[in-house]
Coordinates of C-alpha atoms and ligand atoms in Angstrom, one line a residue:
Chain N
X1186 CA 108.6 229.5 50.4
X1187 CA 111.7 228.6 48.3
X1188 CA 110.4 226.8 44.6
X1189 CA 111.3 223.1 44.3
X1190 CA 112.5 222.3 40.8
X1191 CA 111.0 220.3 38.4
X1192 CA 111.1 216.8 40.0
X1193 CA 111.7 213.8 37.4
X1194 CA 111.8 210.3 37.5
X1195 CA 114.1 208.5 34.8
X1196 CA 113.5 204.6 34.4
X1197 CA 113.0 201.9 32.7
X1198 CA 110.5 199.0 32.7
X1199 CA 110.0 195.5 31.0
X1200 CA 113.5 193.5 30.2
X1201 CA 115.8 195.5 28.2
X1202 CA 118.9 197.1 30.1
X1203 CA 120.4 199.5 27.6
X1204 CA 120.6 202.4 29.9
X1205 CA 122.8 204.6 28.4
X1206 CA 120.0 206.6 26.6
X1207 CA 118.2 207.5 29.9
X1208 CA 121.2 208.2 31.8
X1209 CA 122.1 210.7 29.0
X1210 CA 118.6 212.2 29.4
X1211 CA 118.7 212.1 33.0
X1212 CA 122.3 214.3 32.6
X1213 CA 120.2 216.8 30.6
X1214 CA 117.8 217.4 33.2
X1215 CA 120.0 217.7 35.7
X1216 CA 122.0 220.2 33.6
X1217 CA 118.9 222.5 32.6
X1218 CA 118.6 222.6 37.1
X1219 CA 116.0 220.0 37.4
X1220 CA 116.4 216.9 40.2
X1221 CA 116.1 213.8 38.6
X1222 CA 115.6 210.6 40.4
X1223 CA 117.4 207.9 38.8
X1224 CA 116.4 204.0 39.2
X1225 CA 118.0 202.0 36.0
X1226 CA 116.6 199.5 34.3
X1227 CA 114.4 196.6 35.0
X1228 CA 112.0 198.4 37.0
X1229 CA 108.2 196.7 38.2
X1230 CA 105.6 198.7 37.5
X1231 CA 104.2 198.5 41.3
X1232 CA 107.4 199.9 42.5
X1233 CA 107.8 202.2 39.5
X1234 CA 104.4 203.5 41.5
X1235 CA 105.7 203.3 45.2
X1236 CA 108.4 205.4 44.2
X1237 CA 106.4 208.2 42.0
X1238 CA 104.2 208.6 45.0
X1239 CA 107.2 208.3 47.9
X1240 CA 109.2 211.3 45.7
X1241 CA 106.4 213.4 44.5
X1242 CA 107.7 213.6 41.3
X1243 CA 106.3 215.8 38.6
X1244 CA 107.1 214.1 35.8
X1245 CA 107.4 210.0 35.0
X1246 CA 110.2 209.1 31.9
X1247 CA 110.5 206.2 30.7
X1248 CA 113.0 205.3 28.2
X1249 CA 112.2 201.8 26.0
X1250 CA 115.0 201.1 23.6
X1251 CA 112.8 197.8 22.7
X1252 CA 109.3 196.5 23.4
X1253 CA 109.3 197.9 27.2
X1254 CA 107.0 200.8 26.0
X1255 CA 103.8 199.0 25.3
X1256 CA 104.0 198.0 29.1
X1257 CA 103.4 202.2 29.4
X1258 CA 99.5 201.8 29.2
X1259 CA 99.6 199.6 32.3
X1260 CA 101.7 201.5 34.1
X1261 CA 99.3 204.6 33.7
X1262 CA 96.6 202.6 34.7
X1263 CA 98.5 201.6 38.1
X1264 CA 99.3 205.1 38.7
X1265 CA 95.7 206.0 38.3
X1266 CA 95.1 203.6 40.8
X1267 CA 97.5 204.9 43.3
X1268 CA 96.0 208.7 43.0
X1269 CA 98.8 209.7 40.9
X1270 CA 96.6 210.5 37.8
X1271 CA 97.9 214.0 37.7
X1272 CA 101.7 212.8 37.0
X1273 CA 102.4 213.0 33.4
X1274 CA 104.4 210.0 31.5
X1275 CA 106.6 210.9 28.6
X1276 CA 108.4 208.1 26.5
X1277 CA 111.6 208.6 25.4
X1278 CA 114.0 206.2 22.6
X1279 CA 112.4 203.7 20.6
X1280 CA 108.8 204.0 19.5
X1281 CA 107.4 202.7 16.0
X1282 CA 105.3 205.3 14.2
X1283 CA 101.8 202.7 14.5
X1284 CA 102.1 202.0 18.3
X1285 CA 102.2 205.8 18.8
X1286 CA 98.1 206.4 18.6
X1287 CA 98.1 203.7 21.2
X1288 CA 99.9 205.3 23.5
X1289 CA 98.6 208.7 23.3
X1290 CA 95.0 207.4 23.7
X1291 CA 96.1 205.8 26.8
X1292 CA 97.4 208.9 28.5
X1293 CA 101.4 209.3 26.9
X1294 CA 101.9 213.1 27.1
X1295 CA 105.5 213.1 25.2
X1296 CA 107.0 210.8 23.0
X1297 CA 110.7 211.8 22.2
X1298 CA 112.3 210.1 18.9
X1299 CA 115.7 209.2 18.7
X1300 CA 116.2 212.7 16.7
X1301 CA 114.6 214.9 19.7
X1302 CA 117.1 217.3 20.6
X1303 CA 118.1 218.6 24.2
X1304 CA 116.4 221.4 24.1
X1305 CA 113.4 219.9 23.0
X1306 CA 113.2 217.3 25.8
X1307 CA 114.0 219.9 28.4
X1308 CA 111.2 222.6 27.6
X1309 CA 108.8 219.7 26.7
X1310 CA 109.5 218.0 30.6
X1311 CA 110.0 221.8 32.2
X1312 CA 106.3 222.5 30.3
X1313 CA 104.3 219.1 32.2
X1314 CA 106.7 219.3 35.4
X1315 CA 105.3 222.9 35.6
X1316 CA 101.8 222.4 34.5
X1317 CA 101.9 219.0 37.1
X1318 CA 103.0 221.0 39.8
X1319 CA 100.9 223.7 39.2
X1320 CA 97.5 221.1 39.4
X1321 CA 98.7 219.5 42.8
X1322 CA 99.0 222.9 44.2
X1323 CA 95.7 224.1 43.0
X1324 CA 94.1 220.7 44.9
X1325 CA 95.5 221.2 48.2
Chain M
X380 CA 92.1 220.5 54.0
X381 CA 95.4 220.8 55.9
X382 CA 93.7 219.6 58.8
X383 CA 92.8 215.9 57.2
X384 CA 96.6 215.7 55.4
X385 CA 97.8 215.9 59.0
X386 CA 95.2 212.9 60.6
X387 CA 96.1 211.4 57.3
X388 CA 99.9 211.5 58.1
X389 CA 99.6 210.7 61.4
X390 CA 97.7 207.4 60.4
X391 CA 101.1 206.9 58.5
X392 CA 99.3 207.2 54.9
X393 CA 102.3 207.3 52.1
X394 CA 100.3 209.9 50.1
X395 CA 99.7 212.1 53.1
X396 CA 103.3 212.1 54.3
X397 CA 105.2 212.3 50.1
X398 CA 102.8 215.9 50.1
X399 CA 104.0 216.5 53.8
X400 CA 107.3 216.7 52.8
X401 CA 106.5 218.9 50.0
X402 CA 105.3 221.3 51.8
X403 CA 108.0 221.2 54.4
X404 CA 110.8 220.8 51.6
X405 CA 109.9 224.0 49.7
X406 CA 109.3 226.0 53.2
X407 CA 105.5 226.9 52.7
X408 CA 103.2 228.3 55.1
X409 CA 101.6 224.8 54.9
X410 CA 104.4 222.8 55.8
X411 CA 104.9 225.0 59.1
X412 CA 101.2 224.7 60.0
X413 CA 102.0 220.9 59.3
X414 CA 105.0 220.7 61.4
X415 CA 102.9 223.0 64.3
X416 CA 100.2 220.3 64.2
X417 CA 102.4 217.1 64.6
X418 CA 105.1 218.5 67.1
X419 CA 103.2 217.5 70.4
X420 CA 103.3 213.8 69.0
X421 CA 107.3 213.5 67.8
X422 CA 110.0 212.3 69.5
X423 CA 109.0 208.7 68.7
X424 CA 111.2 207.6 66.1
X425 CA 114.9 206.8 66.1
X426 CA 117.4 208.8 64.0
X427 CA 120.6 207.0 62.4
X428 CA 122.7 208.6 60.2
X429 CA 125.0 207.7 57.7
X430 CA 127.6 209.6 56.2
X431 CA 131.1 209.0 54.7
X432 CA 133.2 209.6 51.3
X433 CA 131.4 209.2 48.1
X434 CA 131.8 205.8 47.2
X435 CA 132.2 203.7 50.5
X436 CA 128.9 202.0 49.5
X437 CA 126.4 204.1 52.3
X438 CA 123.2 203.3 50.1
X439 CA 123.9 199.9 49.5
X440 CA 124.7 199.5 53.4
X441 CA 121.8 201.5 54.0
X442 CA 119.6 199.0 51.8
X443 CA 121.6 196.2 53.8
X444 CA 120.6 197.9 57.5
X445 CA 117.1 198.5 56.4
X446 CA 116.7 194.6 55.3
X447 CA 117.6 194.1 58.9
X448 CA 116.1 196.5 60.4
X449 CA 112.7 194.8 59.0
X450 CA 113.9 191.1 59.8
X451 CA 113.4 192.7 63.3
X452 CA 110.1 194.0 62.9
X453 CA 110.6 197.7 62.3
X454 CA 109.0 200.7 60.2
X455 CA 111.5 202.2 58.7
X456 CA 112.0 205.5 56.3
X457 CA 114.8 206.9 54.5
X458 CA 116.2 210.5 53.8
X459 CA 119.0 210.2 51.3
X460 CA 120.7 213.3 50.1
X461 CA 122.3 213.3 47.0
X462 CA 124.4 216.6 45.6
X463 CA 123.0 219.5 44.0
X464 CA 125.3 220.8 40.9
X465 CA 126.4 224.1 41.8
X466 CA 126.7 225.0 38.2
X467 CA 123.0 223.9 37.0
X468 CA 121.4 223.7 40.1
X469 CA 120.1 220.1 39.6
X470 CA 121.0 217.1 40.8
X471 CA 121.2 213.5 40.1
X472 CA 119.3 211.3 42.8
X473 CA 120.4 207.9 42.3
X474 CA 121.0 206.7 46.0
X475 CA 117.9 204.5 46.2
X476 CA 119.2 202.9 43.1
X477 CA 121.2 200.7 45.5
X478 CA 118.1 200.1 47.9
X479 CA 116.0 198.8 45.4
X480 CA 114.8 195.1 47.7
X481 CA 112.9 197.3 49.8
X482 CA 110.7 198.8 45.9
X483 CA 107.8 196.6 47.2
X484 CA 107.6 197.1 50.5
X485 CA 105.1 199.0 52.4
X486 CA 107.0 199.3 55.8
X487 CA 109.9 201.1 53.6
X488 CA 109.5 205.1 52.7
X489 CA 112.4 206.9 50.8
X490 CA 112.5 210.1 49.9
X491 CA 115.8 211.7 47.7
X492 CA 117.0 215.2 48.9
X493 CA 119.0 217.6 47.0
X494 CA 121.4 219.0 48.7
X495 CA 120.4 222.5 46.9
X496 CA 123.0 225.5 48.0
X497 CA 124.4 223.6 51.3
X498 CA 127.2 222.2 49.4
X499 CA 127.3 218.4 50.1
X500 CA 125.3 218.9 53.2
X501 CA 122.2 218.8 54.5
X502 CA 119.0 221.4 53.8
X503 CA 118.0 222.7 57.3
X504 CA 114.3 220.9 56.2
X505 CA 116.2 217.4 56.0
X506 CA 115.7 217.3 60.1
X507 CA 111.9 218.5 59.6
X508 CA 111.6 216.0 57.1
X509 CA 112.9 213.3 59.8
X510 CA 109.6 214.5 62.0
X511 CA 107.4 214.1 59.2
X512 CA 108.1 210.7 59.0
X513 CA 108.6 210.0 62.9
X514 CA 105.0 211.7 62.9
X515 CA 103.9 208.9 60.1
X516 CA 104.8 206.0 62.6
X517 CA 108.1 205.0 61.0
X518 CA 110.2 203.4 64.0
X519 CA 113.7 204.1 62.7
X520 CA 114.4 207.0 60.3
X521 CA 117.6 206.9 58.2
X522 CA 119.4 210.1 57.1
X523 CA 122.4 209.5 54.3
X524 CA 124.2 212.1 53.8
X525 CA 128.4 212.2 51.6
X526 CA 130.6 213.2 54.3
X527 CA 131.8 216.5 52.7
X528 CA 132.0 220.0 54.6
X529 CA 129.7 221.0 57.1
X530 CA 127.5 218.1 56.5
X531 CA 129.1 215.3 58.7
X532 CA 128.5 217.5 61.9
X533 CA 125.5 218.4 60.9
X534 CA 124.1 214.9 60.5
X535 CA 125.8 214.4 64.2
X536 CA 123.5 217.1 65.6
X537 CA 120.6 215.6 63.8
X538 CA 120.7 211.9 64.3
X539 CA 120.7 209.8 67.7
X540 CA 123.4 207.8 66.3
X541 CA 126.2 208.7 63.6
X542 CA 127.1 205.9 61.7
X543 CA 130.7 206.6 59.5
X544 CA 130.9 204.6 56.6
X545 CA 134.4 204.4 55.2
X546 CA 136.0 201.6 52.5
X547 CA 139.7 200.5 51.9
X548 CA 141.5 202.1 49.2
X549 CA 139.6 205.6 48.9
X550 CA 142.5 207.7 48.8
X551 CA 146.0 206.2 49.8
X552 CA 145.2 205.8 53.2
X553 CA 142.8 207.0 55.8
X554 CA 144.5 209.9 56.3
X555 CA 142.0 210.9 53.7
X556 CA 139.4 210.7 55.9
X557 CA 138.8 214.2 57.0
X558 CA 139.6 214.3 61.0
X559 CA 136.0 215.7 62.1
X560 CA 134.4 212.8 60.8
X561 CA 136.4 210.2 63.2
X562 CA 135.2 212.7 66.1
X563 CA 131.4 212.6 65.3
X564 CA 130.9 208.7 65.2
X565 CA 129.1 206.5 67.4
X566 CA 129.8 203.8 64.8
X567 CA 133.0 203.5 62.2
X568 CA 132.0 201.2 59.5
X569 CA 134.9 200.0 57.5
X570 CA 132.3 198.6 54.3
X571 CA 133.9 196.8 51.4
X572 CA 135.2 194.4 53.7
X573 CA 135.6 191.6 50.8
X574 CA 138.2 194.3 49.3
X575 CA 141.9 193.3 50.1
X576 CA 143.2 196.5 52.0
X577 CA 140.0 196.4 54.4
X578 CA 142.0 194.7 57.6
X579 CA 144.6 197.5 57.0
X580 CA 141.5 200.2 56.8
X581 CA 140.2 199.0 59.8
X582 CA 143.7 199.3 62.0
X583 CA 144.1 202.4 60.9
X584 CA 141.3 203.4 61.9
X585 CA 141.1 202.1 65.2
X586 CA 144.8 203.5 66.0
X587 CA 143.5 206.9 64.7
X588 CA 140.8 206.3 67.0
X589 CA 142.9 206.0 70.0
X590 CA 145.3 208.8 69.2
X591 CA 141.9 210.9 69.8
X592 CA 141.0 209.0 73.1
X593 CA 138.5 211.1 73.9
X594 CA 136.1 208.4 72.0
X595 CA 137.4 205.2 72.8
X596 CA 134.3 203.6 73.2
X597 CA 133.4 203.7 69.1
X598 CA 133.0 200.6 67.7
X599 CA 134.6 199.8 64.1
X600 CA 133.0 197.2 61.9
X601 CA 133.5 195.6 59.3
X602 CA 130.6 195.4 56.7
X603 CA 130.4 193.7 53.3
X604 CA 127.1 195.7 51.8
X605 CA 126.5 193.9 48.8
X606 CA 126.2 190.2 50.5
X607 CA 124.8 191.7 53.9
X608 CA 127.5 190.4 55.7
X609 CA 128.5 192.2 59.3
X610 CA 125.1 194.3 58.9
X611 CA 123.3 192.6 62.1
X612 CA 126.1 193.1 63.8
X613 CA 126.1 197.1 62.3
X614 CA 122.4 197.0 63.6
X615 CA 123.4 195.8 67.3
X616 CA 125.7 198.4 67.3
X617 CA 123.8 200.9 66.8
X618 CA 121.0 199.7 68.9
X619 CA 123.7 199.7 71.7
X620 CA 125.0 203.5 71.2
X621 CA 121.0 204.3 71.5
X622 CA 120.6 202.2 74.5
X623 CA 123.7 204.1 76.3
X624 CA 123.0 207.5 74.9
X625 CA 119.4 207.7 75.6
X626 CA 116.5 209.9 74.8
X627 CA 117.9 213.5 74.4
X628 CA 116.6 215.5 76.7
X629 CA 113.6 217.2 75.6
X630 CA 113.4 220.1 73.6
X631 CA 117.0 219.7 73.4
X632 CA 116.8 219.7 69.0
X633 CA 113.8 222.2 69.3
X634 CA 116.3 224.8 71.1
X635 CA 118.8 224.3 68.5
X636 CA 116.3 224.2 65.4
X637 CA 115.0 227.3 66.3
X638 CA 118.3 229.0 67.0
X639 CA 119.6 228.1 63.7
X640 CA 116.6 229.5 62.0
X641 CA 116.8 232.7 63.9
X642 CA 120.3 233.0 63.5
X643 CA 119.9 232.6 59.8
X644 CA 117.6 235.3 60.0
X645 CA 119.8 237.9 62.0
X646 CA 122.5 237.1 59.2
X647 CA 120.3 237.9 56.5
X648 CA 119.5 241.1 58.5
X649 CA 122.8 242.0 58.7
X650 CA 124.2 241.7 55.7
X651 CA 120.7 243.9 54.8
X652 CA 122.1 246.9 56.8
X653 CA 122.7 250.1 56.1
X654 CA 125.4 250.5 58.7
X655 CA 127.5 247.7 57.6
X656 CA 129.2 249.8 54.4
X657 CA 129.6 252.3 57.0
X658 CA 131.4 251.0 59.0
X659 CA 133.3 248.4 57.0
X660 CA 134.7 251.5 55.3
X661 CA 136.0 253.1 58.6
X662 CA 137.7 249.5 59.5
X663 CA 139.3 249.8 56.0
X664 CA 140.5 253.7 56.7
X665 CA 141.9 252.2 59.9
X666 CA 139.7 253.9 62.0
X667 CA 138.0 251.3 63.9
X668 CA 138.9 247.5 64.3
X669 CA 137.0 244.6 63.5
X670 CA 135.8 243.6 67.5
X671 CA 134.8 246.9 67.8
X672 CA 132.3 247.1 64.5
X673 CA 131.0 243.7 65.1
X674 CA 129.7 245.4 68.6
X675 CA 128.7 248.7 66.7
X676 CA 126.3 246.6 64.3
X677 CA 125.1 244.0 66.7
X678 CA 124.0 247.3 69.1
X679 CA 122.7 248.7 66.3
X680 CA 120.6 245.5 65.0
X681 CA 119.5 245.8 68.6
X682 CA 118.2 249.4 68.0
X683 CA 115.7 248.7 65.4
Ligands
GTP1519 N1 133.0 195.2 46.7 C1 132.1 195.9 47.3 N2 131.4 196.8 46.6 C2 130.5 197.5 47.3 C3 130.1 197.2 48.6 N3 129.2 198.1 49.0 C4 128.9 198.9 48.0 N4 129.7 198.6 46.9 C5 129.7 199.2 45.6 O1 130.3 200.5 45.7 C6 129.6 201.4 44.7 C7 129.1 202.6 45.4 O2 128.1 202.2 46.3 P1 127.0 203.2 46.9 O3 126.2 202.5 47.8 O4 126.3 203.9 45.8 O5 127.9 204.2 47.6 P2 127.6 205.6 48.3 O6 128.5 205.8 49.4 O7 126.1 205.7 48.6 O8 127.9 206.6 47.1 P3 127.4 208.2 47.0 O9 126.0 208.3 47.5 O10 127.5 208.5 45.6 O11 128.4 208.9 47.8 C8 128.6 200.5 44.0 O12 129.1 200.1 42.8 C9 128.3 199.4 45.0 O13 127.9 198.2 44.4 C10 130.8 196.2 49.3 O14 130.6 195.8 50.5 N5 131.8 195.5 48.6
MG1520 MG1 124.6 207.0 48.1

């Protein structure tokens, strides 16, 4: 048995295409030895879904520069939907201090500020890709 | 459990076969036990493989070939292989990126593969992977792999049909592609064909082609990726390479699947060995010569 690393997908949802922000995180990831599966922006959330399960990822990022993050609660909905409960969804850029509760009540395991360091985001998305795989494992 | 994730990949569930290729990816006991329980049903699906520089445009053409391949009725799933970095380890999987018409479909898997340590190549489970989804029903499987190394031969030996994707302008001339990947193709694709230098490409090619004569049979197309255009003919080609190759003769990838893993086994044994020191030492003091060590440590691997 040889360990897969920590599997992550980077994308985006909703309508705003600034993607340099996620492609800097997704260079991070890649750099801390972690495969990142990279989509750009303007993602559906159905195929945001499709492609969670066809990867088995063990992480979902999404970066939202602008509104795309209060399409997040749907998305985690849809992913319940589709079995994929156990995947945790971090939120990474733009997030206004009163929209946060929202998005932890409906499921947001990270929210990264535009301050959060590297090493923050890594050991944060190494911590849930571990504790993900870890569940999936223990089901089978 | 095992037992249902197998009926339930065999029914061609996406769930069943994404944790299938878990398992098989990461080399568990589970994903042999999977691979054991499917093998007497493989053999259905058709393997195409693309490969080429980094660059020419194989994803997009891929997303192209798999629009047609679905005009035409067929299941299809995709393997694409992206890099690992040999310095972190990681890797960035952005092929299906460029086959994103197909996010919606149901008759479209794709799984990303890093490469991990086979530099540019494929992982010895990318082929195993290809069974898991012949096992799941999918008609045509699609490997892409970047043509660097060992990886173009290998995606040879695994596919039915090698497909090279090339484009005008990568490097001066084609001299810059490598010669074993003009002797592994079934298909040459010269893509980027809306490019200016492509009808130069594509001579070149084809007189490159015939200096080699022993395949003058290859086809060389011209594709345009990003419009589509010159991919149904891409697809009749390839359908026409499988109808004159035919079905391997069975067993014929099993043999070679398990040789490779049993060679990789012996090589891991021998580097293990307590004779090899000794005797490297005595070819160093000139005492004994390579041949003759080789034998000494191959008889001795014998012994135990
Ligand atoms: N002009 C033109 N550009 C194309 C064509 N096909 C692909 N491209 C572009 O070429 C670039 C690379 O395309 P990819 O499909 O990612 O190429 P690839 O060979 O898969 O690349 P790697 O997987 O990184 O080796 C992209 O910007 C494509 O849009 C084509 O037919 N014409
Ligand atoms: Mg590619």
């Amino acid at each position: 048995m040889t360990e897969r690393p920590p599997k992550i997908l980077v994308t985006k949802i909703g309508f705003d295409g600034h993607d340099r922000g996620s492609r800097i995180v997704a260079a991070y990831l890649r750099d801390a030895g972690m495969d990142v599966v990279y989509t750009g922006p303007w993602q559906q959330i159905p195929a945001v879904v499709k492609l969670a399960l066809e990867e088995d990822i063990d992480v979902l990022g999404i970066s939202s520069l602008a509104t795309d993050h209060l399409l997040v609660p749907k998305l985690i909905e849809a992913l319940r939907e589709a079995g994929l409960g156990h995947i945790p969804v971090v939120v990474g850029g733009i997030v206004p201090p009163e929209e946060e509760p929202a998005l932890r009540a409906a499921g947001v395991a990270a929210i990264f500020h535009p301050g959060a360091s590297r090493e923050e985001i890594v050991a944060e998305v190494g911590r849930l890709a571990r504790l993900a795989r870890a569940a999936v494992e223990g089901d089978v | 459990m095992t037992a249902s994730l197998v009926e339930r990949l065999l029914r061609g569930e996406p769930a069943a076969l994404a944790r299938a290729i878990t398992a098989v990816e990461t080399e568990s006991a589970r994903g042999r036990d999977i691979l054991r329980a499917v093998q007497p049903r493989l053999g259905r699906a058709r393997l195409v493989g693309f490969t080429g520089p980094p660059g020419a445009g194989k994803s997009t053409l891929v997303g192209a070939y798999v629009g047609e391949l679905r005009k035409r009725g067929k299941s299809v799933g995709v393997i694409a292989v992206d890099p690992s970095s040999p310095i972190s380890g990681g890797a960035i999987l952005g092929d299906r990126l460029r086959m994103t018409e197909h996010a919606g479909d149901p008759g479209v898997f794709i799984r990303s593969l890093a490469s991990r340590g086979h530099l540019g190549g494929l992982s010895p489970a990318a082929s195993r992977i290809a069974d898991l989804m012949d096992a799941a029903g999918k008609d045509v499987v699609i490997l892409e792999t970047v043509g660097a190394g060992q990886s173009e031969v290998e995606v040879a030996e695994v596919a039915d049909v090698a497909v090279v994707v090339c484009a005008p302008g990568l490097g001066d001339d084609v001299q810059a592609i490598k010669a074993g990947i003009l002797e592994i193709a079934d298909v040459l694709v010269v893509n980027k064909s809306d490019l200016p230098l492509a009808d130069r490409t594509r001579r070149q090619l084809k007189a490159m082609l015939q200096l080699r004569a022993a395949r003058v049979d290859v086809a060389v197309l011209s594709t345009t990726a990003t419009s589509g255009e010159g991919v149904a003919a891409l697809a009749d080609a390839v359908e026409a390479v499988w109808a004159a190759k035919g079905r391997p003769p069975p067993g014929t990838r099993l043999k070679r699947i398990i040789a490779e893993a049993a060679a990789r086994e012996i090589r891991a044994k021998i580097l293990a060995s307590p004779q090899l020191a000794a005797l490297s030492s005595a070819v160093e003091r000139g005492e004994l010569d390579v041949a003759t060590a080789a034998a000494a440590l191959v008889r001795a691997l014998g012994e135990d």
